[in-house]
Amino acid sequence: MTLQGRVRSGLLAVALGGAALRFWGLGYGLPHPTARPDEEFMAGKALQISLGRMLDPGAFPYPDLLYYVDALVLSAWRNAGHLVGAYGSTDDFLRDVAVYRPALHYRICRSVGALFGMATLLVTFGAAFHAYRRWSVSLLAALLVAVNFLHARDSHFATVDVPMTFFVTLAIAFSLRSGATKSRRDVLLSAFCAGLATSAKYNAGLVILCPVVAAGRDLFRPVAQVERWRILATLAMAVGAMAAAFALTSPYCVLHLTDVLGGLGDTQRVLFAGSGLPAWKVHLRTTLPGAFGWPGFVAVLVGVVRATWKRRPSDLVLLAFIIPTFASMGEMTWVLPRYLMSMVPALAILAAEATLSFLLLARAGWVAVAVLALTLPPLWNIISYDRLAARQDTRVQAADWVAENLPPRSRVALCRGYGAPAVNDDHRRPPAFKPEIVPCSIGAIRETGARYVVIHDHPYVRFFLPAQDVVPWLKANGRLLVTFDPFRAGTGITPYFFGGDAFYLPYSGFAAVERGGPIVTIWDLAGH
């Protein structure tokens, strides 16, 4: 087999392996509507758009592009169902989504995210080759993204970060290619993709710095005046291409620009106004080592230092995105790991180039050892995560238990929040209960007049927890019926959860957890 044949076979294996890691556990937490916060915005609005019930998804919290992409895929699914006779009408599709296969639209939108994640591996391969012209670097960079825990984890969900990362990586790839081709078209394509990335998530706009650096670095060298004007014209056209891409794919954000700016200001105040460790410390201590594994994280640091020292044209393009992006979030106190997502492919490229440069003269055996050291730790993290994600969430367990065990038409007080089971969400059955969603306080629970109370707690995810006096009051005035606990007893392992992320699967310490979800307890106030 020729070298290119081996490379193609290797890339196919990486792509298929990456796809498997992203589709395994895709149904985590469903049909609970907020198993992964923010999905309710994306999947819910996309469904309404696909049915023609709305065009304006609202300018916040996200731009318009992914709503329309998901809506297009949902429409294609519905139309295909019509063609094969699965759906006789739109009502049949809605019954499928709501009754026969609850949360089907979530699964379809999650599949879009997984496919964007898989496509990002291929784009990373191309970007790495344009950067350093070595097939080995390209293949290793794609492999590092394929097994990257953070990227694989979030590729499971119908959220914006993975699609945004795809467009960011595509913009970087065109910028890197422009360094070799000197083509204005590549610069403009990069800028257009930067607009698409911004149309997926606002803060991706920093990737415009890549085509700016790729096209504008010659301004700092002695060049003819005509060439200087040509460069300036290219930069102006690049800004226009980015703006056009954003306006075309997020038109309502342009129409509601004041709301967008106000929402961004509110978000910034929330992200930076709290107390706690700054994000740069958390990301360097936890997020990046967890995403790449410790050997991979060391390779990332070496790659960044090497690129900063050598300052080759490709290095400058990659650093033009990495450094400002990391700096822009460095002082956040509300820390979410997915905010680093867009940097993963660029960091993987630098890590791959640095690793293989240092091993250039090493024997094949040592290269294989290095590759295994870089890939096995994050791969083990993904497999551990996917095994948990494939199991039934405690919220779904609790909702099923309520449906099967409580008397019909019972009034049930549900402590509100992301951890609350979705009682009556199984539309295969008629609404059997009277759920009252309330703040988790004694007074609010009493006001419902409910016989049954469902509360949720979690030692690391502190969203909407019961007031301190609620559990003692329940013990004194009711009877505990059942507990659904996601934790394993006696492991001696402390799982890590990001406290600012209302997501009930750990980022590390997977052996301490049996499944996703909070600790859910169900009480009978009449059974004391």
Short mmCIF file of C-alpha atoms in Angstrom, two decimals:
data_model
loop_
_atom_site.label_atom_id
_atom_site.label_comp_id
_atom_site.label_asym_id
_atom_site.label_seq_id
_atom_site.Cartn_x
_atom_site.Cartn_y
_atom_site.Cartn_z
CA MET A 1 0.00 0.00 0.00
CA THR A 2 1.27 3.47 -0.87
CA LEU A 3 1.88 6.16 1.74
CA GLN A 4 -1.26 8.04 0.73
CA GLY A 5 -3.24 4.81 0.84
CA ARG A 6 -2.05 4.17 4.40
CA VAL A 7 -2.91 7.73 5.37
CA ARG A 8 -6.42 7.41 3.92
CA SER A 9 -6.94 4.13 5.74
CA GLY A 10 -5.69 5.67 8.96
CA LEU A 11 -7.95 8.68 8.57
CA LEU A 12 -10.94 6.42 7.89
CA ALA A 13 -10.18 4.45 11.05
CA VAL A 14 -9.87 7.68 13.07
CA ALA A 15 -13.15 9.02 11.67
CA LEU A 16 -15.08 5.81 12.33
CA GLY A 17 -13.61 5.43 15.81
CA GLY A 18 -14.37 9.07 16.58
CA ALA A 19 -17.95 8.60 15.36
CA ALA A 20 -18.43 5.54 17.56
CA LEU A 21 -17.23 7.44 20.62
CA ARG A 22 -19.67 10.26 19.84
CA PHE A 23 -22.76 8.19 19.09
CA TRP A 24 -22.40 5.76 22.00
CA GLY A 25 -24.56 7.10 24.84
CA LEU A 26 -26.30 9.61 22.57
CA GLY A 27 -29.61 9.08 24.37
CA TYR A 28 -28.30 10.10 27.79
CA GLY A 29 -31.07 11.35 30.09
CA LEU A 30 -33.84 11.30 27.50
CA PRO A 31 -36.73 11.93 27.49
CA HIS A 32 -35.93 14.36 30.31
CA PRO A 33 -36.02 17.81 28.65
CA THR A 34 -32.99 19.29 30.43
CA ALA A 35 -30.64 16.33 30.70
CA ARG A 36 -28.07 18.66 29.13
CA PRO A 37 -28.98 22.31 29.85
CA ASP A 38 -29.49 24.51 26.77
CA GLU A 39 -30.76 21.65 24.62
CA GLU A 40 -34.30 22.73 25.38
CA PHE A 41 -33.59 26.00 23.55
CA MET A 42 -32.02 24.37 20.51
CA ALA A 43 -34.24 21.32 19.99
CA GLY A 44 -37.48 23.01 21.04
CA LYS A 45 -37.11 26.05 18.82
CA ALA A 46 -35.74 24.00 15.92
CA LEU A 47 -38.86 21.82 16.05
CA GLN A 48 -41.12 24.88 15.94
CA ILE A 49 -39.17 26.34 13.01
CA SER A 50 -39.32 23.03 11.13
CA LEU A 51 -43.12 23.06 11.48
CA GLY A 52 -43.36 26.62 10.16
CA ARG A 53 -44.66 27.93 13.46
CA MET A 54 -41.89 30.49 13.89
CA LEU A 55 -38.97 31.96 11.96
CA ASP A 56 -37.41 34.18 14.60
CA PRO A 57 -35.82 31.94 17.25
CA GLY A 58 -35.04 34.93 19.46
CA ALA A 59 -31.73 36.74 19.53
CA PHE A 60 -30.50 35.21 22.77
CA PRO A 61 -28.87 33.15 24.21
CA TYR A 62 -27.54 31.97 20.83
CA PRO A 63 -27.50 33.22 17.25
CA ASP A 64 -29.76 31.74 14.59
CA LEU A 65 -27.61 29.36 12.54
CA LEU A 66 -27.85 26.12 14.48
CA TYR A 67 -31.60 26.53 15.02
CA TYR A 68 -31.98 26.60 11.24
CA VAL A 69 -29.58 23.68 10.67
CA ASP A 70 -31.45 21.53 13.18
CA ALA A 71 -34.80 22.64 11.75
CA LEU A 72 -33.63 21.68 8.26
CA VAL A 73 -32.64 18.20 9.46
CA LEU A 74 -35.93 17.77 11.33
CA SER A 75 -37.83 18.80 8.19
CA ALA A 76 -35.80 16.33 6.13
CA TRP A 77 -36.65 13.58 8.65
CA ARG A 78 -40.35 14.42 8.49
CA ASN A 79 -40.38 14.57 4.69
CA ALA A 80 -38.50 11.27 4.42
CA GLY A 81 -41.12 9.78 6.73
CA HIS A 82 -43.83 11.00 4.38
CA LEU A 83 -42.06 9.45 1.39
CA VAL A 84 -41.68 6.00 2.97
CA GLY A 85 -45.18 6.02 4.43
CA ALA A 86 -44.18 6.31 8.10
CA TYR A 87 -46.05 9.61 8.44
CA GLY A 88 -49.34 10.32 6.77
CA SER A 89 -49.40 13.86 8.09
CA THR A 90 -47.50 16.31 10.27
CA ASP A 91 -49.63 15.16 13.20
CA ASP A 92 -48.18 11.68 12.78
CA PHE A 93 -44.69 13.15 13.05
CA LEU A 94 -45.65 15.04 16.19
CA ARG A 95 -47.14 11.90 17.74
CA ASP A 96 -43.89 10.10 16.99
CA VAL A 97 -41.89 12.87 18.68
CA ALA A 98 -44.18 13.19 21.70
CA VAL A 99 -45.69 9.72 22.20
CA TYR A 100 -44.18 6.77 20.38
CA ARG A 101 -40.55 7.86 20.62
CA PRO A 102 -40.48 10.62 23.26
CA ALA A 103 -37.79 13.27 22.65
CA LEU A 104 -37.08 11.96 19.14
CA HIS A 105 -36.34 15.54 18.05
CA TYR A 106 -33.64 15.70 20.75
CA ARG A 107 -32.05 12.53 19.35
CA ILE A 108 -32.12 13.91 15.82
CA CYS A 109 -30.56 17.22 16.89
CA ARG A 110 -27.99 15.38 18.99
CA SER A 111 -27.06 13.35 15.91
CA VAL A 112 -26.40 16.64 14.12
CA GLY A 113 -23.95 17.55 16.88
CA ALA A 114 -22.24 14.15 16.66
CA LEU A 115 -21.88 14.50 12.89
CA PHE A 116 -20.39 17.98 13.29
CA GLY A 117 -17.96 16.45 15.78
CA MET A 118 -16.98 13.73 13.32
CA ALA A 119 -16.56 16.28 10.52
CA THR A 120 -14.27 18.34 12.74
CA LEU A 121 -11.81 15.42 12.82
CA LEU A 122 -11.54 15.56 9.03
CA VAL A 123 -11.16 19.34 8.95
CA THR A 124 -8.47 19.13 11.64
CA PHE A 125 -6.59 16.67 9.43
CA GLY A 126 -6.68 19.14 6.53
CA ALA A 127 -5.79 22.13 8.69
CA ALA A 128 -2.77 20.31 10.16
CA PHE A 129 -1.52 19.38 6.70
CA HIS A 130 -1.85 22.96 5.44
CA ALA A 131 0.03 24.09 8.54
CA TYR A 132 3.03 21.74 8.53
CA ARG A 133 2.84 19.67 5.30
CA ARG A 134 3.35 16.33 7.05
CA TRP A 135 0.84 13.50 6.79
CA SER A 136 1.94 12.09 10.13
CA VAL A 137 1.20 15.37 11.89
CA SER A 138 -2.19 15.56 10.17
CA LEU A 139 -3.17 12.06 11.18
CA LEU A 140 -2.01 12.45 14.78
CA ALA A 141 -3.82 15.79 15.12
CA ALA A 142 -7.07 14.23 13.89
CA LEU A 143 -6.55 11.31 16.29
CA LEU A 144 -6.00 13.66 19.23
CA VAL A 145 -9.32 15.37 18.49
CA ALA A 146 -11.06 12.01 17.98
CA VAL A 147 -10.09 10.86 21.47
CA ASN A 148 -10.31 14.27 23.12
CA PHE A 149 -12.63 13.79 26.08
CA LEU A 150 -14.11 17.29 26.08
CA HIS A 151 -14.85 17.26 22.36
CA ALA A 152 -16.28 13.74 22.40
CA ARG A 153 -18.37 14.45 25.51
CA ASP A 154 -20.07 17.52 24.09
CA SER A 155 -20.52 15.97 20.65
CA HIS A 156 -23.31 13.94 22.28
CA PHE A 157 -25.62 16.92 22.67
CA ALA A 158 -27.79 19.34 20.72
CA THR A 159 -25.82 22.38 21.84
CA VAL A 160 -23.83 24.96 19.89
CA ASP A 161 -20.23 24.38 20.97
CA VAL A 162 -19.31 21.45 18.72
CA PRO A 163 -20.87 22.90 15.52
CA MET A 164 -19.20 26.21 16.35
CA THR A 165 -15.87 24.39 16.72
CA PHE A 166 -16.34 22.83 13.29
CA PHE A 167 -16.71 26.25 11.66
CA VAL A 168 -13.82 27.68 13.71
CA THR A 169 -11.57 24.84 12.54
CA LEU A 170 -12.71 25.33 8.95
CA ALA A 171 -11.84 29.03 9.18
CA ILE A 172 -8.40 28.15 10.57
CA ALA A 173 -7.88 25.58 7.81
CA PHE A 174 -8.55 28.13 5.05
CA SER A 175 -6.27 30.65 6.78
CA LEU A 176 -3.48 28.08 6.93
CA ARG A 177 -4.02 27.14 3.30
CA SER A 178 -3.83 30.79 2.27
CA GLY A 179 -0.29 30.86 3.64
CA ALA A 180 0.73 28.36 0.95
CA THR A 181 -1.51 29.51 -1.90
CA LYS A 182 -1.29 33.28 -1.27
CA SER A 183 -4.84 33.25 -2.51
CA ARG A 184 -7.30 36.00 -1.63
CA ARG A 185 -10.08 33.47 -2.11
CA ASP A 186 -8.79 31.34 0.77
CA VAL A 187 -8.62 34.39 3.02
CA LEU A 188 -12.20 35.31 2.15
CA LEU A 189 -13.39 31.71 2.64
CA SER A 190 -11.72 31.75 6.05
CA ALA A 191 -13.49 34.99 6.93
CA PHE A 192 -16.81 33.62 5.68
CA CYS A 193 -16.38 30.55 7.90
CA ALA A 194 -15.52 32.91 10.78
CA GLY A 195 -18.93 34.50 10.20
CA LEU A 196 -20.60 31.09 10.28
CA ALA A 197 -18.76 30.25 13.51
CA THR A 198 -19.99 33.51 15.04
CA SER A 199 -23.47 32.67 13.79
CA ALA A 200 -23.26 29.44 15.78
CA LYS A 201 -21.97 31.11 18.95
CA TYR A 202 -21.14 34.77 19.42
CA ASN A 203 -17.71 34.47 21.03
CA ALA A 204 -16.32 32.48 18.09
CA GLY A 205 -15.86 35.82 16.32
CA LEU A 206 -12.27 35.93 17.55
CA VAL A 207 -11.35 33.44 14.82
CA ILE A 208 -11.41 36.35 12.35
CA LEU A 209 -7.93 37.06 13.69
CA CYS A 210 -6.65 34.02 11.79
CA PRO A 211 -7.34 35.33 8.26
CA VAL A 212 -6.29 38.80 9.41
CA VAL A 213 -2.90 37.45 10.50
CA ALA A 214 -2.58 35.22 7.44
CA ALA A 215 -3.28 38.08 5.02
CA GLY A 216 -1.94 41.02 6.99
CA ARG A 217 1.43 39.89 8.32
CA ASP A 218 3.17 41.20 5.18
CA LEU A 219 2.12 44.71 6.18
CA PHE A 220 4.98 44.62 8.71
CA ARG A 221 7.54 43.91 6.00
CA PRO A 222 8.92 46.21 3.32
CA VAL A 223 6.48 45.76 0.43
CA ALA A 224 5.54 47.84 -2.58
CA GLN A 225 2.77 50.38 -2.10
CA VAL A 226 0.56 48.56 -4.59
CA GLU A 227 0.94 45.33 -2.63
CA ARG A 228 0.20 47.17 0.61
CA TRP A 229 -3.08 48.46 -0.82
CA ARG A 230 -3.91 44.98 -2.07
CA ILE A 231 -3.43 43.56 1.43
CA LEU A 232 -5.59 46.28 2.97
CA ALA A 233 -8.30 45.62 0.39
CA THR A 234 -8.17 41.90 1.20
CA LEU A 235 -8.55 42.64 4.92
CA ALA A 236 -11.51 44.93 4.28
CA MET A 237 -13.13 42.28 2.08
CA ALA A 238 -12.51 39.67 4.77
CA VAL A 239 -14.38 41.73 7.36
CA GLY A 240 -17.19 42.14 4.85
CA ALA A 241 -17.28 38.39 4.13
CA MET A 242 -17.54 37.63 7.84
CA ALA A 243 -20.32 40.18 8.33
CA ALA A 244 -22.20 38.84 5.30
CA ALA A 245 -22.00 35.24 6.53
CA PHE A 246 -23.32 36.25 9.93
CA ALA A 247 -26.13 38.40 8.51
CA LEU A 248 -27.24 35.72 6.05
CA THR A 249 -27.40 32.94 8.64
CA SER A 250 -28.48 34.95 11.71
CA PRO A 251 -30.75 37.62 10.21
CA TYR A 252 -32.84 38.10 13.32
CA CYS A 253 -29.74 38.82 15.38
CA VAL A 254 -29.05 41.73 13.05
CA LEU A 255 -32.65 42.91 13.36
CA HIS A 256 -32.45 42.62 17.17
CA LEU A 257 -28.91 43.90 17.52
CA THR A 258 -29.73 45.98 20.60
CA ASP A 259 -31.10 42.89 22.36
CA VAL A 260 -28.03 40.89 21.36
CA LEU A 261 -25.65 43.49 22.75
CA GLY A 262 -27.68 43.77 25.93
CA GLY A 263 -27.75 40.00 26.37
CA LEU A 264 -24.00 39.75 25.82
CA GLY A 265 -23.46 42.42 28.44
CA ASP A 266 -25.66 40.59 30.94
CA THR A 267 -23.85 37.32 30.25
CA GLN A 268 -20.47 38.95 30.72
CA ARG A 269 -21.49 40.34 34.10
CA VAL A 270 -22.65 36.89 35.25
CA LEU A 271 -19.52 35.11 34.03
CA PHE A 272 -17.06 37.56 35.57
CA ALA A 273 -18.85 38.83 38.68
CA GLY A 274 -18.74 35.80 40.97
CA SER A 275 -16.20 34.53 43.45
CA GLY A 276 -13.92 31.54 43.15
CA LEU A 277 -10.90 30.45 41.19
CA PRO A 278 -10.39 32.26 37.88
CA ALA A 279 -11.08 30.15 34.83
CA TRP A 280 -7.47 30.04 33.63
CA LYS A 281 -6.45 28.15 36.76
CA VAL A 282 -9.33 25.69 36.51
CA HIS A 283 -8.71 25.07 32.83
CA LEU A 284 -4.99 24.49 33.30
CA ARG A 285 -5.48 22.27 36.36
CA THR A 286 -8.57 20.34 35.31
CA THR A 287 -10.21 21.04 31.94
CA LEU A 288 -7.26 20.61 29.60
CA PRO A 289 -5.63 17.68 31.46
CA GLY A 290 -9.01 15.95 31.53
CA ALA A 291 -9.63 16.67 27.86
CA PHE A 292 -6.23 15.58 26.50
CA GLY A 293 -4.96 13.39 29.35
CA TRP A 294 -1.85 14.45 31.22
CA PRO A 295 0.63 13.31 28.54
CA GLY A 296 -1.45 15.08 25.90
CA PHE A 297 -1.69 18.20 28.04
CA VAL A 298 2.11 18.29 28.35
CA ALA A 299 2.34 17.94 24.56
CA VAL A 300 -0.10 20.84 24.20
CA LEU A 301 2.02 23.07 26.46
CA VAL A 302 5.19 22.09 24.59
CA GLY A 303 3.44 22.76 21.28
CA VAL A 304 2.30 26.23 22.34
CA VAL A 305 5.77 27.13 23.66
CA ARG A 306 7.40 25.76 20.52
CA ALA A 307 5.05 27.73 18.26
CA THR A 308 5.65 30.91 20.27
CA TRP A 309 9.39 30.42 20.00
CA LYS A 310 9.57 29.51 16.30
CA ARG A 311 6.83 31.91 15.10
CA ARG A 312 6.46 30.30 11.69
CA PRO A 313 3.57 31.64 9.59
CA SER A 314 1.37 28.67 10.54
CA ASP A 315 2.31 29.06 14.19
CA LEU A 316 1.20 32.68 14.12
CA VAL A 317 -2.16 31.81 12.57
CA LEU A 318 -2.88 29.17 15.22
CA LEU A 319 -1.69 31.34 18.09
CA ALA A 320 -3.75 34.26 16.78
CA PHE A 321 -6.82 32.28 17.80
CA ILE A 322 -5.56 30.31 20.80
CA ILE A 323 -4.05 33.14 22.84
CA PRO A 324 -6.86 35.74 22.57
CA THR A 325 -9.54 33.09 23.08
CA PHE A 326 -7.94 31.74 26.24
CA ALA A 327 -7.21 35.26 27.50
CA SER A 328 -10.81 36.37 26.90
CA MET A 329 -12.11 33.81 29.38
CA GLY A 330 -9.15 33.66 31.75
CA GLU A 331 -10.70 35.77 34.52
CA MET A 332 -14.17 34.23 34.42
CA THR A 333 -15.38 32.95 37.76
CA TRP A 334 -18.33 31.01 36.35
CA VAL A 335 -16.30 28.22 34.77
CA LEU A 336 -17.70 25.89 32.13
CA PRO A 337 -15.39 23.38 30.39
CA ARG A 338 -17.13 23.68 27.03
CA TYR A 339 -15.91 27.26 26.69
CA LEU A 340 -12.53 25.78 25.72
CA MET A 341 -14.07 23.60 23.02
CA SER A 342 -13.20 25.79 20.05
CA MET A 343 -9.49 25.65 20.94
CA VAL A 344 -9.23 21.84 20.96
CA PRO A 345 -8.40 21.27 17.24
CA ALA A 346 -5.80 24.07 17.14
CA LEU A 347 -4.17 22.80 20.33
CA ALA A 348 -4.21 19.25 18.95
CA ILE A 349 -2.38 20.42 15.83
CA LEU A 350 0.36 22.09 17.88
CA ALA A 351 0.65 19.06 20.17
CA ALA A 352 0.94 16.68 17.20
CA GLU A 353 3.57 18.79 15.45
CA ALA A 354 5.68 19.20 18.57
CA THR A 355 5.49 15.49 19.47
CA LEU A 356 6.49 14.23 16.03
CA SER A 357 9.19 16.87 15.62
CA PHE A 358 10.89 15.68 18.80
CA LEU A 359 10.49 12.07 17.66
CA LEU A 360 11.61 12.73 14.10
CA LEU A 361 14.70 10.51 14.38
CA ALA A 362 13.24 8.04 16.87
CA ARG A 363 12.51 4.44 16.02
CA ALA A 364 8.98 3.43 15.07
CA GLY A 365 8.55 1.67 18.41
CA TRP A 366 9.14 4.85 20.36
CA VAL A 367 6.74 6.76 18.12
CA ALA A 368 4.09 4.11 18.81
CA VAL A 369 4.70 4.40 22.55
CA ALA A 370 4.31 8.19 22.37
CA VAL A 371 1.07 7.92 20.39
CA LEU A 372 -0.35 5.44 22.90
CA ALA A 373 0.65 7.71 25.79
CA LEU A 374 -1.15 10.61 24.13
CA THR A 375 -4.32 8.74 23.22
CA LEU A 376 -5.03 6.07 25.83
CA PRO A 377 -5.78 8.34 28.85
CA PRO A 378 -8.41 10.49 27.11
CA LEU A 379 -9.78 7.43 25.31
CA TRP A 380 -10.31 5.71 28.66
CA ASN A 381 -12.10 8.84 29.90
CA ILE A 382 -14.45 8.79 26.91
CA ILE A 383 -15.22 5.10 27.27
CA SER A 384 -15.87 5.55 31.00
CA TYR A 385 -18.13 8.49 30.28
CA ASP A 386 -20.02 6.77 27.45
CA ARG A 387 -20.72 3.74 29.64
CA LEU A 388 -22.36 6.03 32.20
CA ALA A 389 -24.23 8.03 29.55
CA ALA A 390 -25.70 4.83 28.11
CA ARG A 391 -27.35 4.00 31.46
CA GLN A 392 -30.69 5.34 32.61
CA ASP A 393 -30.46 8.66 34.44
CA THR A 394 -31.83 8.81 38.00
CA ARG A 395 -34.39 11.41 36.92
CA VAL A 396 -35.79 9.01 34.33
CA GLN A 397 -35.72 6.18 36.88
CA ALA A 398 -37.69 8.32 39.33
CA ALA A 399 -40.25 9.40 36.72
CA ASP A 400 -40.79 5.76 35.71
CA TRP A 401 -41.19 4.74 39.36
CA VAL A 402 -43.80 7.46 39.94
CA ALA A 403 -45.73 6.34 36.84
CA GLU A 404 -45.73 2.72 37.95
CA ASN A 405 -46.22 3.03 41.71
CA LEU A 406 -48.20 6.11 42.75
CA PRO A 407 -52.00 6.10 42.63
CA PRO A 408 -53.48 7.81 39.55
CA ARG A 409 -54.47 11.47 39.91
CA SER A 410 -52.15 11.90 42.89
CA ARG A 411 -50.99 15.41 43.59
CA VAL A 412 -47.18 15.47 43.52
CA ALA A 413 -45.00 18.35 44.71
CA LEU A 414 -41.80 18.53 42.64
CA CYS A 415 -38.91 20.66 43.79
CA ARG A 416 -38.07 22.70 40.72
CA GLY A 417 -34.74 22.64 38.94
CA TYR A 418 -32.65 20.70 36.47
CA GLY A 419 -32.64 17.71 38.82
CA ALA A 420 -36.41 17.32 39.00
CA PRO A 421 -37.89 14.21 37.31
CA ALA A 422 -40.27 15.00 34.45
CA VAL A 423 -43.47 13.53 35.88
CA ASN A 424 -46.24 13.07 33.28
CA ASP A 425 -43.72 13.43 30.43
CA ASP A 426 -44.46 9.92 29.19
CA HIS A 427 -47.19 10.74 26.69
CA ARG A 428 -47.80 7.07 25.98
CA ARG A 429 -49.97 7.23 29.09
CA PRO A 430 -52.72 9.78 29.80
CA PRO A 431 -51.73 12.48 32.31
CA ALA A 432 -52.09 10.48 35.50
CA PHE A 433 -50.80 12.91 38.09
CA LYS A 434 -51.11 16.49 39.16
CA PRO A 435 -47.52 17.71 39.45
CA GLU A 436 -46.85 21.02 41.17
CA ILE A 437 -43.38 22.40 40.47
CA VAL A 438 -42.36 24.64 43.36
CA PRO A 439 -39.29 26.08 45.09
CA CYS A 440 -37.91 23.50 47.50
CA SER A 441 -39.06 25.06 50.76
CA ILE A 442 -41.47 23.81 53.44
CA GLY A 443 -43.93 26.63 52.82
CA ALA A 444 -44.06 26.11 49.06
CA ILE A 445 -44.52 22.35 49.45
CA ARG A 446 -47.30 22.80 52.01
CA GLU A 447 -49.18 25.21 49.76
CA THR A 448 -49.53 22.56 47.06
CA GLY A 449 -51.56 20.26 49.31
CA ALA A 450 -49.64 17.37 47.73
CA ARG A 451 -49.46 13.97 49.37
CA TYR A 452 -46.24 13.03 47.57
CA VAL A 453 -43.03 15.08 47.44
CA VAL A 454 -40.10 14.60 45.07
CA ILE A 455 -36.84 16.33 45.95
CA HIS A 456 -33.39 16.24 44.38
CA ASP A 457 -29.95 16.86 45.82
CA HIS A 458 -26.35 16.59 44.68
CA PRO A 459 -23.12 17.12 46.63
CA TYR A 460 -21.32 18.82 43.72
CA VAL A 461 -23.99 20.35 41.46
CA ARG A 462 -25.63 22.92 43.71
CA PHE A 463 -28.53 24.08 41.57
CA PHE A 464 -32.05 24.36 43.11
CA LEU A 465 -31.22 22.31 46.20
CA PRO A 466 -33.74 21.85 49.05
CA ALA A 467 -33.72 24.39 51.86
CA GLN A 468 -31.81 23.08 54.86
CA ASP A 469 -34.96 22.40 56.90
CA VAL A 470 -36.82 20.47 54.18
CA VAL A 471 -35.33 17.00 54.70
CA PRO A 472 -35.70 17.08 58.52
CA TRP A 473 -39.30 18.24 58.06
CA LEU A 474 -39.99 15.41 55.59
CA LYS A 475 -38.48 12.86 57.98
CA ALA A 476 -40.66 14.16 60.80
CA ASN A 477 -43.87 14.41 58.80
CA GLY A 478 -43.62 11.77 56.08
CA ARG A 479 -42.17 8.47 55.00
CA LEU A 480 -39.34 7.93 52.55
CA LEU A 481 -40.63 5.72 49.72
CA VAL A 482 -37.58 5.33 47.50
CA THR A 483 -34.17 6.84 46.74
CA PHE A 484 -32.41 6.96 43.39
CA ASP A 485 -28.71 7.52 44.03
CA PRO A 486 -26.18 7.80 41.15
CA PHE A 487 -23.11 7.25 43.34
CA ARG A 488 -21.28 4.03 44.08
CA ALA A 489 -20.58 3.37 47.75
CA GLY A 490 -17.14 2.70 49.13
CA THR A 491 -14.99 3.50 46.09
CA GLY A 492 -12.78 6.05 47.85
CA ILE A 493 -12.78 8.06 44.61
CA THR A 494 -13.92 11.67 44.46
CA PRO A 495 -15.62 12.52 41.16
CA TYR A 496 -15.11 15.98 39.69
CA PHE A 497 -18.10 18.05 38.60
CA PHE A 498 -17.92 21.65 37.39
CA GLY A 499 -19.94 23.50 40.00
CA GLY A 500 -21.21 26.08 37.52
CA ASP A 501 -22.55 23.49 35.09
CA ALA A 502 -25.94 21.93 35.83
CA PHE A 503 -24.88 18.65 34.28
CA TYR A 504 -25.07 15.44 36.26
CA LEU A 505 -22.23 13.40 34.75
CA PRO A 506 -18.68 13.82 36.09
CA TYR A 507 -15.68 15.21 34.26
CA SER A 508 -13.36 12.75 36.03
CA GLY A 509 -13.53 10.11 38.76
CA PHE A 510 -16.03 8.05 36.76
CA ALA A 511 -15.63 4.95 38.92
CA ALA A 512 -17.37 6.79 41.80
CA VAL A 513 -20.59 7.10 39.80
CA GLU A 514 -23.05 4.41 38.72
CA ARG A 515 -25.07 6.57 36.34
CA GLY A 516 -25.97 10.18 35.63
CA GLY A 517 -28.43 12.27 37.56
CA PRO A 518 -28.93 13.78 41.02
CA ILE A 519 -29.96 11.99 44.21
CA VAL A 520 -33.74 11.83 43.93
CA THR A 521 -35.94 10.94 46.92
CA ILE A 522 -39.71 10.44 46.90
CA TRP A 523 -41.74 10.97 50.09
CA ASP A 524 -45.26 10.18 51.22
CA LEU A 525 -46.61 12.82 53.61
CA ALA A 526 -49.63 10.69 54.50
CA GLY A 527 -47.60 7.62 55.29
CA HIS A 528 -45.98 8.71 58.54
#
